[in-house]
Amino acid sequence: MKMAEGNHSIVTEFVIAGLTGKPELQLPLFLLFLGIYMLTVLGNLGMIMLILLSSHLHTPMYFFLSSLSFIDLCYSTIITPKMLVNFVTKKNIISYPECMTQLYFFIAFVISECHMLAAMAYDRYVAICNPLLYNVTMSYQVCSWMVGGVYGMGFIGAAIHTFCMLRVQFCKANIINHYFCDLFPLMELACSSTFVNEVVLLCLSAFNIFIPTLTILSSYIFIIASILRIKSTEGRFKAFSTCSSHFSAVAVFFGSLAFMYLQPFSVSSKDKDKVSSVFYTTVVPLLNPMIYSLRNRDVKLALSKLFQKKNFIM
């Protein structure tokens, strides 16, 4: 290990410990996560292509959903391939610049997903509570600005976290007790003060979890109130069905994320963090396209028409 230029750090590379140190579990876990990743790529790419090719899915709701699928695909790709390499190699080394790059893009897309789910909740609120003004309120320009703002908050937040991490000196052990470069495992290796990093982490995590959560909760309060005013049972069911998929995705993602980051640094448990991380880095990107396809009539109809068109051409 040499003195790295520009970051005052002795460590120039890290060793990623991985998900488990038990040799007998390496191959089964490799096959499991390879299967999950292949299904994740297939599901999210399939959702994006289906929305692009189906004209009746060119609505704000599916515009946001295609962006969500893109985010899921990106941060799953940032994490899972490197984790798969760790299952088949004895020593998984990642350089300091690669580690910081992985950290940056991972944080950027996780923050983006938080705010994208909030934007989708607002879209459902407008659709159910103000249906006559929906096309005006959720115009293409408005949706584009919202998606741009979502990505903007993600990349700015990631830049702040990464800049704080670049100021930290690493001169202890270089083994990251995790399966990717995340904030908590990196701070555990620091030999300089991480107080600023911890404060920034708690503040930004609170903002990026509480603000979207408040937006989602307030949207659903108005949505539920509006649904209860619908007299017909069929009308209530139809209105609720447009929100149930989104609510399921929100519950899984925010539950695991809050469990991971909204806690004092001193009480962080390594094994608990790994399990929680698996949920939002591998399981959530897999579940989202399944939730929105299996429980969505429009998506099923679009898929059926696409297959019928393909069979007709052939």
CSV table of C-alpha atoms in Angstrom, one decimal:
chain,number,residue,atom,x,y,z
A,1,MET,CA,0.0,0.0,0.0
A,2,LYS,CA,1.3,3.4,-1.0
A,3,MET,CA,0.4,7.0,-0.3
A,4,ALA,CA,-2.4,7.9,-2.7
A,5,GLU,CA,-2.1,11.2,-4.4
A,6,GLY,CA,-4.7,13.9,-3.6
A,7,ASN,CA,-6.6,12.0,-0.9
A,8,HIS,CA,-3.9,11.8,1.9
A,9,SER,CA,-4.7,8.1,2.2
A,10,ILE,CA,-2.2,5.2,2.6
A,11,VAL,CA,-4.7,2.6,1.2
A,12,THR,CA,-4.7,2.4,-2.6
A,13,GLU,CA,-6.9,-0.7,-2.9
A,14,PHE,CA,-9.4,-2.5,-0.8
A,15,VAL,CA,-10.3,-6.2,-0.3
A,16,ILE,CA,-14.0,-6.9,-0.3
A,17,ALA,CA,-14.8,-9.6,2.2
A,18,GLY,CA,-18.1,-10.5,0.5
A,19,LEU,CA,-21.4,-11.7,1.7
A,20,THR,CA,-20.1,-14.8,3.5
A,21,GLY,CA,-16.8,-16.4,4.4
A,22,LYS,CA,-18.1,-20.0,4.3
A,23,PRO,CA,-16.6,-21.8,1.3
A,24,GLU,CA,-19.5,-24.3,1.1
A,25,LEU,CA,-22.0,-21.4,0.5
A,26,GLN,CA,-20.0,-19.7,-2.3
A,27,LEU,CA,-21.3,-21.7,-5.2
A,28,PRO,CA,-25.0,-21.9,-4.1
A,29,LEU,CA,-24.9,-18.1,-3.5
A,30,PHE,CA,-23.2,-17.4,-6.8
A,31,LEU,CA,-25.9,-19.4,-8.7
A,32,LEU,CA,-28.7,-17.8,-6.6
A,33,PHE,CA,-27.6,-14.2,-7.2
A,34,LEU,CA,-26.7,-14.9,-10.8
A,35,GLY,CA,-30.2,-16.0,-11.3
A,36,ILE,CA,-31.6,-13.0,-9.5
A,37,TYR,CA,-29.5,-10.6,-11.5
A,38,MET,CA,-30.5,-12.2,-14.9
A,39,LEU,CA,-34.2,-12.0,-13.9
A,40,THR,CA,-33.6,-8.4,-12.7
A,41,VAL,CA,-32.0,-7.4,-16.1
A,42,LEU,CA,-34.7,-9.2,-18.1
A,43,GLY,CA,-37.6,-7.8,-16.0
A,44,ASN,CA,-36.5,-4.2,-16.0
A,45,LEU,CA,-35.3,-4.1,-19.6
A,46,GLY,CA,-38.5,-5.9,-20.6
A,47,MET,CA,-40.6,-3.3,-18.7
A,48,ILE,CA,-38.7,-0.4,-20.4
A,49,MET,CA,-39.1,-1.9,-23.9
A,50,LEU,CA,-42.7,-2.7,-23.3
A,51,ILE,CA,-43.5,0.9,-22.3
A,52,LEU,CA,-41.6,2.2,-25.3
A,53,LEU,CA,-43.3,-0.1,-27.8
A,54,SER,CA,-46.9,0.1,-26.4
A,55,SER,CA,-48.5,3.4,-27.3
A,56,HIS,CA,-51.3,3.1,-24.8
A,57,LEU,CA,-48.7,3.0,-22.0
A,58,HIS,CA,-47.3,6.4,-23.0
A,59,THR,CA,-48.8,8.1,-19.9
A,60,PRO,CA,-47.2,9.8,-16.9
A,61,MET,CA,-47.6,6.8,-14.7
A,62,TYR,CA,-45.7,4.5,-17.1
A,63,PHE,CA,-43.2,7.3,-17.9
A,64,PHE,CA,-42.2,7.3,-14.2
A,65,LEU,CA,-42.3,3.5,-14.1
A,66,SER,CA,-39.8,3.2,-17.0
A,67,SER,CA,-37.5,5.6,-15.1
A,68,LEU,CA,-37.9,3.5,-12.0
A,69,SER,CA,-37.0,0.4,-14.0
A,70,PHE,CA,-33.9,2.2,-15.4
A,71,ILE,CA,-32.8,3.2,-11.9
A,72,ASP,CA,-33.3,-0.4,-10.6
A,73,LEU,CA,-31.3,-1.8,-13.5
A,74,CYS,CA,-28.5,0.7,-13.0
A,75,TYR,CA,-27.8,0.3,-9.3
A,76,SER,CA,-28.3,-3.5,-9.5
A,77,THR,CA,-25.6,-3.6,-12.2
A,78,ILE,CA,-23.3,-1.4,-10.1
A,79,ILE,CA,-23.4,-3.9,-7.2
A,80,THR,CA,-24.3,-7.4,-8.3
A,81,PRO,CA,-21.6,-8.3,-10.9
A,82,LYS,CA,-18.8,-7.3,-8.5
A,83,MET,CA,-20.5,-9.4,-5.8
A,84,LEU,CA,-20.7,-12.4,-8.2
A,85,VAL,CA,-16.9,-12.1,-8.9
A,86,ASN,CA,-16.4,-12.3,-5.1
A,87,PHE,CA,-18.0,-15.7,-5.0
A,88,VAL,CA,-15.6,-17.2,-7.5
A,89,THR,CA,-12.3,-15.5,-6.5
A,90,LYS,CA,-10.2,-16.1,-3.4
A,91,LYS,CA,-9.4,-12.4,-3.0
A,92,ASN,CA,-11.6,-9.8,-4.4
A,93,ILE,CA,-9.6,-6.6,-4.8
A,94,ILE,CA,-11.1,-3.2,-5.8
A,95,SER,CA,-8.9,-0.1,-6.3
A,96,TYR,CA,-9.5,3.1,-4.3
A,97,PRO,CA,-10.8,5.0,-7.4
A,98,GLU,CA,-13.1,2.1,-8.4
A,99,CYS,CA,-14.4,1.9,-4.8
A,100,MET,CA,-15.2,5.6,-4.7
A,101,THR,CA,-16.9,5.4,-8.2
A,102,GLN,CA,-19.0,2.5,-7.1
A,103,LEU,CA,-20.0,4.4,-3.9
A,104,TYR,CA,-20.9,7.5,-5.9
A,105,PHE,CA,-23.2,5.8,-8.5
A,106,PHE,CA,-24.7,3.5,-5.9
A,107,ILE,CA,-25.7,6.4,-3.7
A,108,ALA,CA,-26.9,8.5,-6.7
A,109,PHE,CA,-29.3,5.8,-7.9
A,110,VAL,CA,-30.6,4.9,-4.4
A,111,ILE,CA,-31.4,8.5,-3.7
A,112,SER,CA,-33.0,8.8,-7.1
A,113,GLU,CA,-35.2,5.8,-6.4
A,114,CYS,CA,-36.4,7.4,-3.1
A,115,HIS,CA,-37.6,10.5,-4.9
A,116,MET,CA,-38.9,8.6,-7.9
A,117,LEU,CA,-41.3,6.6,-5.7
A,118,ALA,CA,-42.4,9.9,-4.2
A,119,ALA,CA,-43.0,11.4,-7.7
A,120,MET,CA,-45.1,8.3,-8.6
A,121,ALA,CA,-47.2,8.7,-5.4
A,122,TYR,CA,-47.9,12.3,-6.4
A,123,ASP,CA,-48.9,11.1,-9.9
A,124,ARG,CA,-51.4,8.7,-8.4
A,125,TYR,CA,-52.7,11.4,-6.1
A,126,VAL,CA,-53.4,13.7,-9.1
A,127,ALA,CA,-55.0,10.9,-11.1
A,128,ILE,CA,-57.4,9.9,-8.4
A,129,CYS,CA,-58.1,13.1,-6.5
A,130,ASN,CA,-58.0,15.5,-9.5
A,131,PRO,CA,-58.8,13.4,-12.6
A,132,LEU,CA,-60.2,16.3,-14.7
A,133,LEU,CA,-57.0,18.2,-14.3
A,134,TYR,CA,-54.7,15.2,-14.7
A,135,ASN,CA,-53.5,15.8,-18.3
A,136,VAL,CA,-52.8,19.5,-17.5
A,137,THR,CA,-51.1,18.9,-14.1
A,138,MET,CA,-49.0,16.0,-15.2
A,139,SER,CA,-48.1,17.2,-18.7
A,140,TYR,CA,-45.0,15.9,-20.5
A,141,GLN,CA,-43.0,19.0,-19.5
A,142,VAL,CA,-44.0,18.7,-15.9
A,143,CYS,CA,-43.1,15.0,-15.8
A,144,SER,CA,-39.8,15.6,-17.5
A,145,TRP,CA,-38.9,18.3,-15.0
A,146,MET,CA,-39.9,16.0,-12.1
A,147,VAL,CA,-37.7,13.2,-13.4
A,148,GLY,CA,-34.8,15.6,-14.0
A,149,GLY,CA,-35.2,16.9,-10.4
A,150,VAL,CA,-35.2,13.3,-9.1
A,151,TYR,CA,-31.9,12.5,-10.9
A,152,GLY,CA,-30.5,15.9,-9.9
A,153,MET,CA,-31.1,15.2,-6.2
A,154,GLY,CA,-29.6,11.8,-6.6
A,155,PHE,CA,-26.3,12.9,-8.2
A,156,ILE,CA,-25.9,16.0,-6.0
A,157,GLY,CA,-26.5,13.9,-2.8
A,158,ALA,CA,-24.0,11.3,-4.0
A,159,ALA,CA,-21.4,14.0,-4.8
A,160,ILE,CA,-21.7,15.3,-1.2
A,161,HIS,CA,-21.3,11.9,0.3
A,162,THR,CA,-18.4,11.0,-2.0
A,163,PHE,CA,-16.6,14.3,-1.4
A,164,CYS,CA,-16.8,13.7,2.4
A,165,MET,CA,-15.5,10.2,2.0
A,166,LEU,CA,-12.5,11.4,-0.2
A,167,ARG,CA,-11.5,13.6,2.8
A,168,VAL,CA,-11.2,10.5,5.1
A,169,GLN,CA,-7.8,8.9,5.6
A,170,PHE,CA,-7.5,5.1,5.4
A,171,CYS,CA,-4.4,3.7,7.0
A,172,LYS,CA,-5.7,0.8,9.0
A,173,ALA,CA,-6.8,-2.5,7.5
A,174,ASN,CA,-8.0,-2.4,3.9
A,175,ILE,CA,-10.6,-5.2,4.2
A,176,ILE,CA,-14.2,-4.0,3.6
A,177,ASN,CA,-16.5,-6.2,5.7
A,178,HIS,CA,-19.3,-6.0,3.1
A,179,TYR,CA,-19.9,-7.1,-0.5
A,180,PHE,CA,-19.6,-3.6,-2.0
A,181,CYS,CA,-18.2,-0.1,-1.2
A,182,ASP,CA,-20.8,1.3,1.1
A,183,LEU,CA,-20.6,4.2,3.6
A,184,PHE,CA,-20.7,2.4,7.0
A,185,PRO,CA,-18.1,-0.3,6.1
A,186,LEU,CA,-15.7,2.4,4.7
A,187,MET,CA,-16.1,4.5,7.8
A,188,GLU,CA,-15.1,1.6,9.9
A,189,LEU,CA,-11.7,1.5,8.2
A,190,ALA,CA,-11.0,5.2,8.7
A,191,CYS,CA,-8.1,6.3,10.8
A,192,SER,CA,-9.2,10.0,10.8
A,193,SER,CA,-12.4,11.5,12.2
A,194,THR,CA,-15.6,10.5,10.5
A,195,PHE,CA,-17.8,12.9,12.6
A,196,VAL,CA,-18.6,15.1,9.6
A,197,ASN,CA,-19.4,12.0,7.5
A,198,GLU,CA,-21.8,10.7,10.1
A,199,VAL,CA,-23.6,14.0,10.5
A,200,VAL,CA,-23.9,14.4,6.7
A,201,LEU,CA,-25.1,10.8,6.4
A,202,LEU,CA,-27.8,11.2,9.1
A,203,CYS,CA,-28.9,14.6,7.7
A,204,LEU,CA,-29.0,13.6,4.0
A,205,SER,CA,-30.5,10.1,4.8
A,206,ALA,CA,-33.2,11.8,6.9
A,207,PHE,CA,-34.0,14.2,4.1
A,208,ASN,CA,-33.9,11.6,1.3
A,209,ILE,CA,-36.1,9.2,3.4
A,210,PHE,CA,-38.4,11.5,5.4
A,211,ILE,CA,-39.3,13.9,2.6
A,212,PRO,CA,-40.3,11.2,0.1
A,213,THR,CA,-42.0,9.3,2.9
A,214,LEU,CA,-44.0,12.4,3.9
A,215,THR,CA,-44.9,13.0,0.2
A,216,ILE,CA,-46.0,9.4,-0.2
A,217,LEU,CA,-48.0,9.4,3.1
A,218,SER,CA,-49.8,12.7,2.5
A,219,SER,CA,-50.6,11.5,-1.1
A,220,TYR,CA,-52.1,8.3,0.2
A,221,ILE,CA,-54.1,10.0,2.9
A,222,PHE,CA,-55.8,12.1,0.2
A,223,ILE,CA,-56.1,9.1,-2.1
A,224,ILE,CA,-57.7,6.9,0.6
A,225,ALA,CA,-60.1,9.8,1.5
A,226,SER,CA,-61.0,10.1,-2.1
A,227,ILE,CA,-61.5,6.4,-2.6
A,228,LEU,CA,-63.8,6.2,0.4
A,229,ARG,CA,-66.1,8.8,-1.2
A,230,ILE,CA,-66.6,6.6,-4.2
A,231,LYS,CA,-70.0,4.9,-3.8
A,232,SER,CA,-69.6,1.8,-6.0
A,233,THR,CA,-67.5,-1.1,-4.8
A,234,GLU,CA,-66.2,-1.6,-8.3
A,235,GLY,CA,-65.0,2.0,-8.5
A,236,ARG,CA,-63.2,1.7,-5.2
A,237,PHE,CA,-61.5,-1.5,-6.3
A,238,LYS,CA,-60.4,0.1,-9.6
A,239,ALA,CA,-59.0,3.2,-7.8
A,240,PHE,CA,-57.2,1.1,-5.2
A,241,SER,CA,-55.7,-1.3,-7.8
A,242,THR,CA,-53.9,1.6,-9.5
A,243,CYS,CA,-52.0,2.3,-6.2
A,244,SER,CA,-51.5,-1.2,-4.7
A,245,SER,CA,-48.4,-2.0,-6.8
A,246,HIS,CA,-46.8,1.3,-6.0
A,247,PHE,CA,-47.5,0.9,-2.3
A,248,SER,CA,-46.0,-2.6,-2.2
A,249,ALA,CA,-42.8,-1.3,-3.9
A,250,VAL,CA,-42.6,1.6,-1.4
A,251,ALA,CA,-43.0,-0.7,1.7
A,252,VAL,CA,-40.2,-3.0,0.7
A,253,PHE,CA,-37.7,-0.3,-0.4
A,254,PHE,CA,-38.2,2.3,2.3
A,255,GLY,CA,-38.4,-0.4,5.0
A,256,SER,CA,-35.0,-1.9,4.2
A,257,LEU,CA,-33.4,1.5,3.6
A,258,ALA,CA,-34.6,3.1,6.8
A,259,PHE,CA,-33.5,0.0,8.8
A,260,MET,CA,-30.0,0.4,7.3
A,261,TYR,CA,-29.3,4.1,7.5
A,262,LEU,CA,-31.5,5.7,10.1
A,263,GLN,CA,-29.5,4.5,13.1
A,264,PRO,CA,-26.5,5.7,15.0
A,265,PHE,CA,-23.2,4.6,13.5
A,266,SER,CA,-22.1,3.0,16.9
A,267,VAL,CA,-25.0,0.5,16.9
A,268,SER,CA,-24.5,-0.6,13.3
A,269,SER,CA,-24.4,-4.4,13.1
A,270,LYS,CA,-22.3,-5.8,10.2
A,271,ASP,CA,-24.3,-9.0,9.6
A,272,LYS,CA,-27.6,-7.1,9.9
A,273,ASP,CA,-26.3,-4.4,7.5
A,274,LYS,CA,-25.5,-7.0,4.9
A,275,VAL,CA,-28.9,-8.7,5.1
A,276,SER,CA,-30.6,-5.3,4.8
A,277,SER,CA,-28.4,-4.3,1.9
A,278,VAL,CA,-29.3,-7.4,0.0
A,279,PHE,CA,-32.9,-6.4,0.1
A,280,TYR,CA,-32.5,-3.0,-1.6
A,281,THR,CA,-29.6,-3.8,-3.9
A,282,THR,CA,-30.8,-7.2,-5.3
A,283,VAL,CA,-34.3,-8.1,-4.1
A,284,VAL,CA,-36.0,-4.7,-4.7
A,285,PRO,CA,-34.8,-4.3,-8.3
A,286,LEU,CA,-36.1,-7.8,-9.0
A,287,LEU,CA,-39.5,-7.3,-7.3
A,288,ASN,CA,-40.4,-4.0,-8.8
A,289,PRO,CA,-41.0,-5.2,-12.4
A,290,MET,CA,-42.8,-8.3,-11.0
A,291,ILE,CA,-45.0,-6.2,-8.8
A,292,TYR,CA,-45.9,-3.8,-11.6
A,293,SER,CA,-46.4,-6.5,-14.2
A,294,LEU,CA,-48.2,-9.3,-12.3
A,295,ARG,CA,-50.6,-6.8,-10.6
A,296,ASN,CA,-51.2,-4.4,-13.5
A,297,ARG,CA,-53.9,-5.0,-16.0
A,298,ASP,CA,-52.6,-2.5,-18.5
A,299,VAL,CA,-49.1,-4.1,-18.5
A,300,LYS,CA,-50.6,-7.6,-19.0
A,301,LEU,CA,-52.8,-6.2,-21.9
A,302,ALA,CA,-49.8,-4.5,-23.5
A,303,LEU,CA,-47.7,-7.7,-23.3
A,304,SER,CA,-50.5,-9.8,-24.7
A,305,LYS,CA,-50.9,-7.4,-27.7
A,306,LEU,CA,-47.2,-7.3,-28.3
A,307,PHE,CA,-47.0,-11.1,-28.5
A,308,GLN,CA,-50.1,-11.2,-30.7
A,309,LYS,CA,-48.5,-8.7,-33.1
A,310,LYS,CA,-45.2,-10.7,-33.1
A,311,ASN,CA,-47.1,-13.9,-33.9
A,312,PHE,CA,-49.0,-12.2,-36.7
A,313,ILE,CA,-45.8,-10.8,-38.3
A,314,MET,CA,-44.2,-14.3,-38.1
